[in-house]
Amino acid sequence: MRAVITVVGKDAVGILAKVSGRCSEHRVNVTEVTQSILQDMFCMIMMVDISACDIPFTALVDEMAALGQANGLVIHCMHEDIFNAMHTI
Amino acid sequence: MLNAKDILETITMIQEEHLDVRTITMGISLLDCCDSNIDTLCRKVYDKITRCAKDLVRTGEAIEKELGIPIVNKRISITPAAMVLAGCENRDAVKLALALERAATTCGVNFLGGFSALVHKGFSAGDRELIEAIPEALSVTDHICASVNVGSTKAGINMDAVALMGRIVRQAAELTADRGCIGPAKLVVLCNAPEDNPFMAGAFHGVGEPDCVINAGVSGPGVVRAALAKAGPDKDLGEIAEIIKKTAFKITRMGQLVAQEASSRLGVPFGIVDLSLAPTPAVGDSVAYILEEIGLAECGGHGTTAALAMLNDAVKKGGVMASSHVGGLSGAFIPVTEDAGMIAAARSGCLRIEKLEAMTSVCSVGLDMINIPGDTPAEVISAIIADEAAIGMVNSKTTAVRVIPAIGKMVGEELNFGGLLGEGPVMPLNTASPAVFINRGGRIPAPMQSLKN
């Protein structure tokens, strides 16, 4: 099972470390990362494997959202099914 | 393989363009709850609904969180209550409505639809009692929606029921005059009512349906509008239709995913996805604004019917391949008080009821959420219903009337229902009396279109 984590916000030191650190805490494996910095806006998309995640996925969603809030970022964590449904036939 | 552009497109649709699943509606058959004693009946009804739908809201919320897509409403539709009531010795429909209200509250759903009667060819046992009880039932409950089917292409129009419903709509408004006339906002009079509609107020669980089923209704006017805005003014209408189709496909795929997920988690069969474009009063989530994006200065002007016809058709064409089973109403909704653009057009006087009537001949439902003057006679309301039913009957489509007599208010004053039901001005009506026509009663014969065999 995979999920997509998107992080958008003002660029700062350690964003990638904070998000991936939280992933590793919960045994969520980061399989792919794309990131770009436009002017000073940071935008990152992570594909993660949640098969071994040690908490329910909904709890991970909440944690990531809270992590974002605490750092002035917007973090969405969504199951990959919604993207597959919408963009593949 | 997913790419960044697709991922960001989905997130933009949800975050900025109000994309959501409007409703997952659990249809529950109550035919096995019939009893000659009203109290036993109410107990059985309460038990069955709370048993079938006990996990509906929780499951909906979990799916919402995991997929990251808002599911705005979790609702229940039931077997038309008149049928359930028919075998009772004391057909106290208000008592049944209160039992349904308790069940809806226990389950935590937003609305429960199916306080309904199907009388398109005539009244059978329980129908009259139920219809007569609608005004009181709607005034003593908050979550119950009522509907009455008065016509069909196969049966014609039951004009006795049409005459009765004019009075019932007025009474429903009078009984809730102290609460902004909310009663008739939960009451719809239909022609060719679909049996698997997940949208309120017309949702009920048809007799041909399984014991329990999950239907979903998608939304997304904001997404369609944003896609058209990106396209700019230079595209021709063929290209515009193509953009709408592609967008509708994406919206519907999401509805299909949510419905299937809910169905498998709840262990209830998946019924249909309803491909409707359902607006909300939120700015940007409006069907009228799509029409304006297509190129009209304001919704309601000449050209509105043609633009709406194209929109409605493109939504269906895009959606139909995205879902394994399509049903319900499936088209663009035009509820005036629930659509920011229509509210604005009604206030400015550009959108009038005559134009809305024409629009209903090419879109999915009918005259929906329209505030009318408080002194409108019942016969005029009946005649509005008859006109709409005739459009539905002849064109083999669903039509409906949900008008709200604003008791004590005149043209130009406003009613505010709050929430998804929205707000809007009282619109002027043509009040030339149709009393003799309405009071004739009887049945308008089924049209030639009914003879398809």
Coordinates of C-alpha atoms in Angstrom, one line a residue:
Chain A
M1 CA 0.0 0.0 0.0
R2 CA 1.3 3.4 -0.9
A3 CA 0.4 6.9 -0.1
V4 CA 1.3 10.4 -1.3
I5 CA 2.6 13.0 1.0
T6 CA 2.7 16.6 -0.3
V7 CA 4.4 19.4 1.6
V8 CA 3.9 23.0 0.6
G9 CA 5.2 26.1 2.5
K10 CA 7.9 28.7 2.9
D11 CA 11.4 27.2 2.4
A12 CA 13.3 26.6 5.6
V13 CA 16.1 24.4 6.9
G14 CA 15.2 20.8 7.7
I15 CA 11.8 20.4 6.2
L16 CA 12.7 17.2 4.3
A17 CA 14.4 15.9 7.5
K18 CA 11.4 16.5 9.7
V19 CA 8.9 14.8 7.3
S20 CA 11.1 11.8 6.5
G21 CA 12.1 11.6 10.2
R22 CA 8.4 11.2 11.1
C23 CA 8.0 8.6 8.3
S24 CA 10.8 6.5 9.7
E25 CA 9.5 6.7 13.2
H26 CA 6.4 4.9 12.0
R27 CA 8.2 2.5 9.6
V28 CA 6.9 4.3 6.6
N29 CA 9.4 3.8 3.7
V30 CA 10.0 6.8 1.4
T31 CA 10.2 5.4 -2.1
E32 CA 10.4 8.5 -4.2
V33 CA 10.8 12.2 -3.7
T34 CA 10.4 15.1 -6.0
Q35 CA 10.9 18.6 -4.8
S36 CA 11.2 22.1 -6.2
I37 CA 11.7 25.5 -4.8
L38 CA 10.0 28.3 -6.7
Q39 CA 11.2 31.7 -5.4
D40 CA 11.1 30.8 -1.7
M41 CA 8.2 28.4 -1.8
F42 CA 9.0 24.8 -1.0
C43 CA 7.0 22.1 -2.7
M44 CA 7.7 18.4 -2.2
I45 CA 5.9 15.3 -3.2
M46 CA 6.8 12.0 -1.6
M47 CA 5.7 8.5 -2.5
V48 CA 5.7 6.3 0.6
D49 CA 5.1 2.7 1.3
I50 CA 2.7 2.4 4.3
S51 CA 2.4 -1.4 4.4
A52 CA 4.5 -1.7 7.5
C53 CA 3.2 1.5 9.2
D54 CA 2.9 0.9 12.9
I55 CA -0.2 3.2 13.4
P56 CA -3.5 3.3 11.5
F57 CA -3.3 5.3 8.3
T58 CA -5.8 7.9 9.6
A59 CA -3.6 8.5 12.6
L60 CA -0.6 9.1 10.3
V61 CA -2.7 11.6 8.3
D62 CA -3.5 13.5 11.5
E63 CA 0.1 13.5 12.6
M64 CA 1.4 14.8 9.3
A65 CA -1.2 17.5 9.3
A66 CA -0.2 18.5 12.8
L67 CA 3.5 18.4 11.9
G68 CA 2.7 20.8 9.0
Q69 CA 0.8 23.2 11.3
A70 CA 3.6 23.2 13.8
N71 CA 6.1 24.2 11.2
G72 CA 4.0 26.6 9.1
L73 CA 3.6 24.1 6.2
V74 CA 0.7 22.5 4.6
I75 CA 1.1 18.7 4.6
H76 CA -1.4 16.4 3.0
C77 CA -1.1 12.6 3.3
M78 CA -3.4 10.8 1.0
H79 CA -3.8 7.2 -0.1
E80 CA -2.6 6.7 -3.6
D81 CA -5.9 5.1 -4.7
I82 CA -7.5 8.5 -5.2
F83 CA -4.8 9.6 -7.6
N84 CA -4.9 6.3 -9.5
A85 CA -8.6 6.5 -9.8
M86 CA -8.6 10.0 -11.2
H87 CA -5.6 9.8 -13.5
T88 CA -5.4 6.3 -14.8
I89 CA -8.0 4.2 -16.8
Chain B
M1 CA 2.7 5.8 -12.9
L2 CA 1.7 8.9 -11.0
N3 CA 3.4 12.2 -11.9
A4 CA 3.7 15.4 -10.0
K5 CA 1.4 17.3 -12.3
D6 CA -1.5 14.8 -11.7
I7 CA -1.0 14.8 -8.0
L8 CA -1.0 18.6 -7.8
E9 CA -4.0 18.8 -10.0
T10 CA -6.0 16.5 -7.7
I11 CA -4.9 18.5 -4.6
T12 CA -5.8 21.8 -6.3
M13 CA -9.3 20.4 -7.2
I14 CA -9.9 19.5 -3.6
Q15 CA -8.3 22.4 -1.8
E16 CA -9.2 25.3 -4.1
E17 CA -12.0 24.2 -6.4
H18 CA -14.4 22.7 -3.8
L19 CA -14.2 19.2 -5.2
D20 CA -16.0 16.8 -2.9
V21 CA -18.2 13.7 -2.8
R22 CA -21.6 15.3 -2.0
T23 CA -23.1 12.3 -0.4
I24 CA -22.9 8.6 0.3
T25 CA -26.4 7.5 0.8
M26 CA -27.4 4.1 2.2
G27 CA -30.7 2.8 0.8
I28 CA -32.5 0.6 3.3
S29 CA -35.6 -1.5 2.6
L30 CA -38.2 -1.3 5.3
L31 CA -40.6 -3.7 3.7
D32 CA -39.8 -6.3 6.3
C33 CA -40.7 -3.9 9.1
C34 CA -44.5 -3.7 8.3
D35 CA -46.8 -4.4 11.2
S36 CA -50.4 -3.8 11.9
N37 CA -49.5 -2.0 15.2
I38 CA -47.9 1.4 14.7
D39 CA -45.7 1.2 17.8
T40 CA -44.3 -2.2 16.8
L41 CA -43.8 -0.8 13.3
C42 CA -41.9 2.2 14.7
R43 CA -39.7 0.0 16.8
K44 CA -38.9 -2.4 13.9
V45 CA -38.1 0.6 11.7
Y46 CA -35.8 2.2 14.3
D47 CA -34.0 -1.1 14.9
K48 CA -33.4 -1.9 11.3
I49 CA -32.2 1.5 10.3
T50 CA -29.8 1.8 13.3
R51 CA -28.6 -1.8 12.7
C52 CA -27.9 -1.3 8.9
A53 CA -26.4 2.2 9.2
K54 CA -24.7 2.1 12.5
D55 CA -21.2 2.3 10.9
L56 CA -22.2 4.5 8.0
V57 CA -20.9 7.8 9.3
R58 CA -17.8 6.4 10.9
T59 CA -16.9 4.6 7.7
G60 CA -17.5 7.7 5.7
E61 CA -15.3 9.7 7.9
A62 CA -12.5 7.2 7.7
I63 CA -12.6 7.1 3.9
E64 CA -12.7 10.8 3.9
K65 CA -9.5 11.0 5.9
E66 CA -7.6 8.3 4.1
L67 CA -8.3 9.5 0.6
G68 CA -8.2 13.1 1.6
I69 CA -11.4 13.9 -0.2
P70 CA -14.3 15.5 1.7
I71 CA -17.5 13.5 1.9
V72 CA -19.9 16.2 2.7
N73 CA -23.0 14.2 3.6
K74 CA -23.8 10.8 4.9
R75 CA -27.5 10.0 4.4
I76 CA -30.1 7.3 4.5
S77 CA -32.9 6.6 2.1
I78 CA -35.8 4.3 2.9
T79 CA -38.6 2.5 1.3
P80 CA -41.4 5.0 0.6
A81 CA -43.0 5.4 4.0
A82 CA -46.5 5.2 2.7
M83 CA -45.9 1.6 1.7
V84 CA -44.5 0.7 5.1
L85 CA -47.5 2.4 6.7
A86 CA -50.1 0.7 4.5
G87 CA -50.7 -2.4 6.7
C88 CA -51.2 -0.4 9.9
E89 CA -54.5 -0.2 11.7
N90 CA -53.7 3.3 13.0
R91 CA -51.7 5.0 10.2
D92 CA -50.2 7.7 12.4
A93 CA -47.6 8.9 9.9
V94 CA -46.2 11.6 12.3
K95 CA -45.4 8.9 14.8
L96 CA -43.4 7.1 12.1
A97 CA -41.6 10.4 11.2
L98 CA -40.6 10.8 14.8
A99 CA -39.2 7.2 14.9
L100 CA -37.3 8.0 11.7
E101 CA -35.9 11.2 13.2
R102 CA -34.7 9.2 16.2
A103 CA -33.0 6.7 14.0
A104 CA -31.4 9.5 11.9
T105 CA -30.1 11.2 15.0
T106 CA -28.7 7.9 16.4
C107 CA -26.9 7.1 13.2
G108 CA -25.6 10.7 13.0
V109 CA -26.6 11.2 9.4
N110 CA -27.4 14.6 7.8
F111 CA -30.7 13.7 6.3
L112 CA -33.0 10.7 6.0
G113 CA -35.2 10.6 2.8
G114 CA -38.1 8.5 1.9
F115 CA -41.0 10.0 3.8
S116 CA -42.6 9.5 0.5
A117 CA -45.6 8.3 -1.5
L118 CA -45.8 7.2 -5.1
V119 CA -49.2 8.3 -6.4
H120 CA -48.6 8.9 -10.1
K121 CA -51.6 6.8 -11.1
G122 CA -53.7 7.0 -7.9
F123 CA -53.7 6.8 -4.2
S124 CA -53.5 3.4 -2.4
A125 CA -53.7 2.5 1.3
G126 CA -51.5 4.8 3.4
D127 CA -50.8 7.3 0.6
R128 CA -53.3 10.0 1.6
E129 CA -52.5 9.6 5.3
L130 CA -48.9 10.0 4.7
I131 CA -49.3 13.0 2.4
E132 CA -51.7 14.8 4.8
A133 CA -49.1 14.3 7.6
I134 CA -46.2 15.7 5.6
P135 CA -46.5 19.4 6.9
E136 CA -46.6 18.3 10.5
A137 CA -43.9 15.7 10.1
L138 CA -41.5 18.2 8.5
S139 CA -42.2 20.7 11.3
V140 CA -41.5 18.3 14.2
T141 CA -38.4 16.8 12.7
D142 CA -35.1 18.2 11.4
H143 CA -33.6 15.4 9.4
I144 CA -36.5 13.9 7.5
C145 CA -37.1 14.6 3.8
A146 CA -40.4 14.0 2.1
S147 CA -41.2 13.4 -1.6
V148 CA -44.3 12.6 -3.6
N149 CA -44.2 11.3 -7.1
V150 CA -47.3 12.6 -8.9
G151 CA -46.6 11.7 -12.5
S152 CA -44.7 9.4 -14.9
T153 CA -44.3 9.0 -18.6
K154 CA -46.0 5.6 -18.4
A155 CA -48.8 6.6 -16.1
G156 CA -49.6 10.3 -16.9
I157 CA -50.1 12.9 -14.2
N158 CA -52.4 12.4 -11.2
M159 CA -54.0 15.8 -11.0
D160 CA -55.8 15.0 -7.8
A161 CA -52.4 14.6 -6.2
V162 CA -51.1 17.7 -7.9
A163 CA -54.0 19.7 -6.4
L164 CA -53.4 18.2 -3.0
M165 CA -49.6 18.9 -3.1
G166 CA -50.2 22.6 -3.7
R167 CA -52.0 22.8 -0.4
I168 CA -49.5 20.6 1.3
V169 CA -46.6 22.7 0.2
R170 CA -48.4 25.8 1.6
Q171 CA -49.2 24.1 4.9
A172 CA -45.6 23.0 5.3
A173 CA -44.5 26.6 4.9
E174 CA -47.2 27.9 7.3
L175 CA -46.3 25.4 10.0
T176 CA -42.6 26.4 9.9
A177 CA -43.1 30.1 9.3
D178 CA -41.3 30.9 12.6
R179 CA -38.2 29.0 11.3
G180 CA -37.8 30.6 8.0
C181 CA -40.3 28.3 6.3
I182 CA -37.8 25.5 6.3
G183 CA -40.6 22.8 5.9
P184 CA -41.0 22.9 2.1
A185 CA -37.3 23.0 1.6
K186 CA -37.4 19.4 2.7
L187 CA -40.3 18.5 0.4
V188 CA -40.1 17.8 -3.3
V189 CA -42.9 16.8 -5.7
L190 CA -41.5 14.7 -8.5
C191 CA -42.4 13.2 -11.9
N192 CA -40.5 10.1 -13.1
A193 CA -38.8 9.9 -9.7
P194 CA -35.7 7.6 -9.9
E195 CA -35.6 4.8 -7.3
D196 CA -31.9 5.0 -6.6
N197 CA -31.4 8.8 -6.2
P198 CA -28.9 9.6 -3.4
F199 CA -29.7 13.3 -3.4
M200 CA -32.2 15.0 -1.0
A201 CA -34.9 15.9 -0.8
G202 CA -36.1 13.3 -3.4
A203 CA -34.1 10.3 -2.2
F204 CA -36.1 7.1 -1.5
H205 CA -35.2 3.4 -1.7
G206 CA -37.3 1.9 -4.5
V207 CA -39.1 -1.4 -4.3
G208 CA -36.9 -3.0 -6.9
E209 CA -33.7 -2.3 -4.9
P210 CA -31.8 -4.8 -2.8
D211 CA -32.4 -4.9 1.0
C212 CA -29.5 -2.5 1.6
V213 CA -27.4 -0.6 -0.9
I214 CA -24.8 2.2 -1.1
N215 CA -25.2 5.0 -3.6
A216 CA -22.9 8.0 -4.1
G217 CA -23.5 11.4 -5.5
V218 CA -20.6 13.5 -6.7
S219 CA -20.3 17.2 -7.0
G220 CA -17.7 19.5 -8.5
P221 CA -19.1 22.6 -10.3
G222 CA -16.0 24.5 -9.1
V223 CA -13.7 22.1 -10.8
V224 CA -15.5 22.4 -14.1
R225 CA -15.5 26.1 -13.9
A226 CA -11.8 26.3 -13.1
A227 CA -11.0 24.0 -16.1
L228 CA -13.1 26.2 -18.4
A229 CA -11.4 29.4 -17.0
K230 CA -8.0 27.9 -17.8
A231 CA -9.2 27.2 -21.4
G232 CA -9.9 30.8 -22.0
P233 CA -12.4 32.5 -24.4
D234 CA -11.0 31.3 -27.7
K235 CA -12.0 27.6 -27.7
D236 CA -15.1 26.7 -29.7
L237 CA -18.0 24.8 -28.1
G238 CA -16.8 21.4 -29.2
E239 CA -13.6 22.0 -27.4
I240 CA -15.5 23.3 -24.3
A241 CA -17.7 20.2 -24.3
E242 CA -14.5 18.1 -24.4
I243 CA -13.0 19.9 -21.4
I244 CA -16.2 19.4 -19.4
K245 CA -16.2 15.7 -20.3
K246 CA -12.7 15.1 -19.2
T247 CA -13.3 16.9 -15.9
A248 CA -16.5 15.1 -15.3
F249 CA -14.7 11.8 -15.9
K250 CA -12.1 12.6 -13.2
I251 CA -14.8 13.8 -10.7
T252 CA -16.9 10.6 -11.3
R253 CA -13.9 8.3 -10.9
M254 CA -13.4 9.7 -7.5
G255 CA -17.1 9.1 -6.6
Q256 CA -16.9 5.5 -7.9
L257 CA -13.8 4.9 -5.7
V258 CA -15.5 6.3 -2.6
A259 CA -18.7 4.3 -3.3
Q260 CA -16.9 1.1 -3.8
E261 CA -14.7 1.6 -0.8
A262 CA -17.8 2.3 1.4
S263 CA -19.6 -0.6 -0.1
S264 CA -16.8 -3.1 0.7
R265 CA -16.1 -1.8 4.1
L266 CA -19.7 -1.8 5.1
G267 CA -20.4 -5.2 3.5
V268 CA -23.3 -3.6 1.6
P269 CA -23.7 -3.9 -2.2
F270 CA -22.7 -0.9 -4.4
G271 CA -25.7 0.6 -6.2
I272 CA -24.9 3.5 -8.4
V273 CA -22.9 6.7 -8.8
D274 CA -25.1 9.8 -9.5
L275 CA -23.2 12.0 -11.9
S276 CA -24.7 15.2 -10.9
L277 CA -23.1 18.6 -10.7
A278 CA -24.4 19.7 -7.4
P279 CA -23.7 23.3 -6.4
T280 CA -23.3 24.8 -3.0
P281 CA -23.8 28.4 -1.8
A282 CA -20.0 28.7 -1.5
V283 CA -18.5 31.1 -3.9
G284 CA -16.9 29.2 -6.8
D285 CA -19.0 26.1 -6.4
S286 CA -21.8 27.2 -8.7
V287 CA -23.4 25.8 -11.8
A288 CA -24.5 29.4 -12.8
Y289 CA -20.8 30.4 -12.8
I290 CA -20.0 27.6 -15.2
L291 CA -22.6 28.9 -17.6
E292 CA -21.2 32.4 -17.2
E293 CA -17.7 31.0 -17.8
I294 CA -19.0 29.4 -21.1
G295 CA -19.8 32.9 -22.2
L296 CA -23.1 34.3 -20.7
A297 CA -23.0 37.7 -19.1
E298 CA -25.4 36.5 -16.4
C299 CA -27.2 33.2 -15.8
G300 CA -30.9 33.6 -16.9
G301 CA -30.2 35.5 -20.1
H302 CA -31.0 34.2 -23.5
G303 CA -28.5 31.4 -24.3
T304 CA -28.8 29.9 -20.8
T305 CA -30.8 26.9 -21.9
A306 CA -28.5 26.0 -24.7
A307 CA -25.4 26.4 -22.6
L308 CA -27.0 24.3 -19.8
A309 CA -28.0 21.6 -22.3
M310 CA -24.5 21.3 -23.5
L311 CA -23.1 21.2 -20.0
N312 CA -25.6 18.6 -18.9
D313 CA -24.9 16.3 -21.8
A314 CA -21.1 16.7 -21.5
V315 CA -21.2 15.8 -17.8
K316 CA -23.1 12.6 -18.6
K317 CA -20.8 11.6 -21.4
G318 CA -17.7 12.2 -19.3
G319 CA -19.1 10.5 -16.3
V320 CA -20.6 7.4 -17.8
M321 CA -17.4 5.7 -18.6
A322 CA -15.9 6.5 -15.2
S323 CA -18.5 4.5 -13.3
S324 CA -19.6 0.9 -13.5
H325 CA -23.2 1.8 -12.7
V326 CA -24.7 5.1 -13.2
G327 CA -28.1 6.1 -11.9
G328 CA -30.1 8.5 -9.9
L329 CA -30.6 11.9 -11.4
S330 CA -27.2 12.3 -13.2
G331 CA -27.1 15.8 -14.6
A332 CA -26.6 19.4 -13.6
F333 CA -28.7 20.7 -10.7
I334 CA -30.1 24.2 -10.7
P335 CA -31.3 24.8 -7.1
V336 CA -31.5 28.6 -6.9
T337 CA -30.9 29.2 -3.2
E338 CA -28.0 26.7 -3.1
D339 CA -26.0 28.3 -5.9
A340 CA -24.1 31.5 -5.4
G341 CA -24.4 32.5 -9.1
M342 CA -28.1 31.8 -9.3
I343 CA -28.8 33.7 -6.1
A344 CA -27.0 36.7 -7.6
A345 CA -28.9 36.3 -10.9
A346 CA -32.2 36.0 -9.1
R347 CA -31.5 39.1 -7.0
S348 CA -30.6 41.1 -10.1
G349 CA -33.8 40.0 -11.8
C350 CA -31.9 38.4 -14.7
L351 CA -33.0 34.9 -13.7
R352 CA -36.8 34.5 -13.7
I353 CA -39.0 31.5 -13.0
E354 CA -40.0 31.2 -16.7
K355 CA -36.4 30.8 -17.7
L356 CA -35.8 28.3 -14.9
E357 CA -38.7 26.3 -16.2
A358 CA -37.2 26.2 -19.7
M359 CA -33.8 25.2 -18.2
T360 CA -35.5 22.2 -16.4
S361 CA -36.4 20.7 -19.8
V362 CA -32.7 20.1 -20.5
C363 CA -31.1 19.6 -17.0
S364 CA -31.4 16.9 -14.5
V365 CA -34.2 17.9 -12.1
G366 CA -36.5 20.8 -12.0
L367 CA -37.7 24.0 -10.2
D368 CA -35.5 23.6 -7.2
M369 CA -35.2 25.7 -4.0
I370 CA -37.1 28.7 -5.3
N371 CA -38.6 31.2 -2.8
I372 CA -42.1 32.3 -3.9
P373 CA -44.3 35.0 -2.4
G374 CA -46.0 34.1 0.8
D375 CA -49.5 34.9 -0.5
T376 CA -49.2 32.5 -3.5
P377 CA -52.5 30.5 -3.6
A378 CA -52.3 26.7 -3.4
E379 CA -53.7 26.4 -7.0
V380 CA -50.8 28.4 -8.4
I381 CA -48.3 26.1 -6.6
S382 CA -50.3 23.1 -8.0
A383 CA -50.1 24.6 -11.5
I384 CA -46.3 25.1 -11.2
I385 CA -46.1 21.4 -10.2
A386 CA -48.4 20.4 -13.2
D387 CA -46.2 22.3 -15.7
E388 CA -43.0 20.7 -14.4
A389 CA -44.6 17.2 -14.3
A390 CA -45.7 17.7 -17.9
I391 CA -42.2 18.6 -19.0
G392 CA -40.9 15.4 -17.3
M393 CA -43.7 13.2 -18.6
V394 CA -43.4 14.2 -22.2
N395 CA -39.6 14.2 -22.3
S396 CA -39.2 10.9 -20.3
K397 CA -37.1 12.6 -17.7
T398 CA -37.2 13.3 -14.0
T399 CA -38.6 16.7 -13.1
A400 CA -39.4 18.1 -9.7
V401 CA -40.7 21.1 -7.8
R402 CA -39.3 22.3 -4.5
V403 CA -40.7 25.8 -4.0
I404 CA -40.8 27.6 -0.7
P405 CA -43.7 29.9 0.0
A406 CA -42.1 32.7 2.1
I407 CA -45.0 33.2 4.5
G408 CA -45.4 36.9 5.3
K409 CA -42.9 38.0 2.7
M410 CA -43.2 39.7 -0.7
V411 CA -41.1 39.7 -3.9
G412 CA -37.6 41.0 -3.2
E413 CA -37.5 40.0 0.4
E414 CA -35.1 37.2 1.4
L415 CA -35.3 33.8 3.1
N416 CA -32.1 32.3 4.7
F417 CA -32.1 28.5 5.4
G418 CA -28.4 28.3 6.3
G419 CA -26.0 25.5 5.5
L420 CA -26.2 23.8 2.1
L421 CA -29.8 24.9 1.6
G422 CA -28.5 28.5 1.3
E423 CA -30.5 31.7 0.9
G424 CA -32.2 33.7 -1.7
P425 CA -34.7 36.3 -2.7
V426 CA -38.5 35.8 -3.1
M427 CA -39.0 35.5 -6.9
P428 CA -42.1 36.9 -8.7
L429 CA -44.7 34.5 -10.1
N430 CA -47.4 34.9 -12.8
T431 CA -50.5 34.6 -10.7
A432 CA -53.2 34.5 -13.3
S433 CA -55.5 31.9 -11.7
P434 CA -55.3 28.3 -12.8
A435 CA -58.0 27.4 -10.2
V436 CA -60.6 25.9 -12.6
F437 CA -57.9 23.8 -14.4
I438 CA -56.5 22.5 -11.1
N439 CA -59.8 21.8 -9.5
R440 CA -61.0 19.6 -12.4
G441 CA -58.8 16.8 -10.9
G442 CA -58.6 13.4 -12.6
R443 CA -55.6 12.2 -14.5
I444 CA -53.8 13.6 -17.5
P445 CA -53.4 10.6 -19.8
A446 CA -50.0 9.1 -20.5
P447 CA -48.5 10.6 -23.7
M448 CA -47.7 8.8 -26.9
Q449 CA -44.1 8.5 -25.7
S450 CA -45.3 5.9 -23.2
L451 CA -46.2 3.5 -25.9
K452 CA -42.8 2.0 -26.6
N453 CA -43.6 -1.7 -26.6

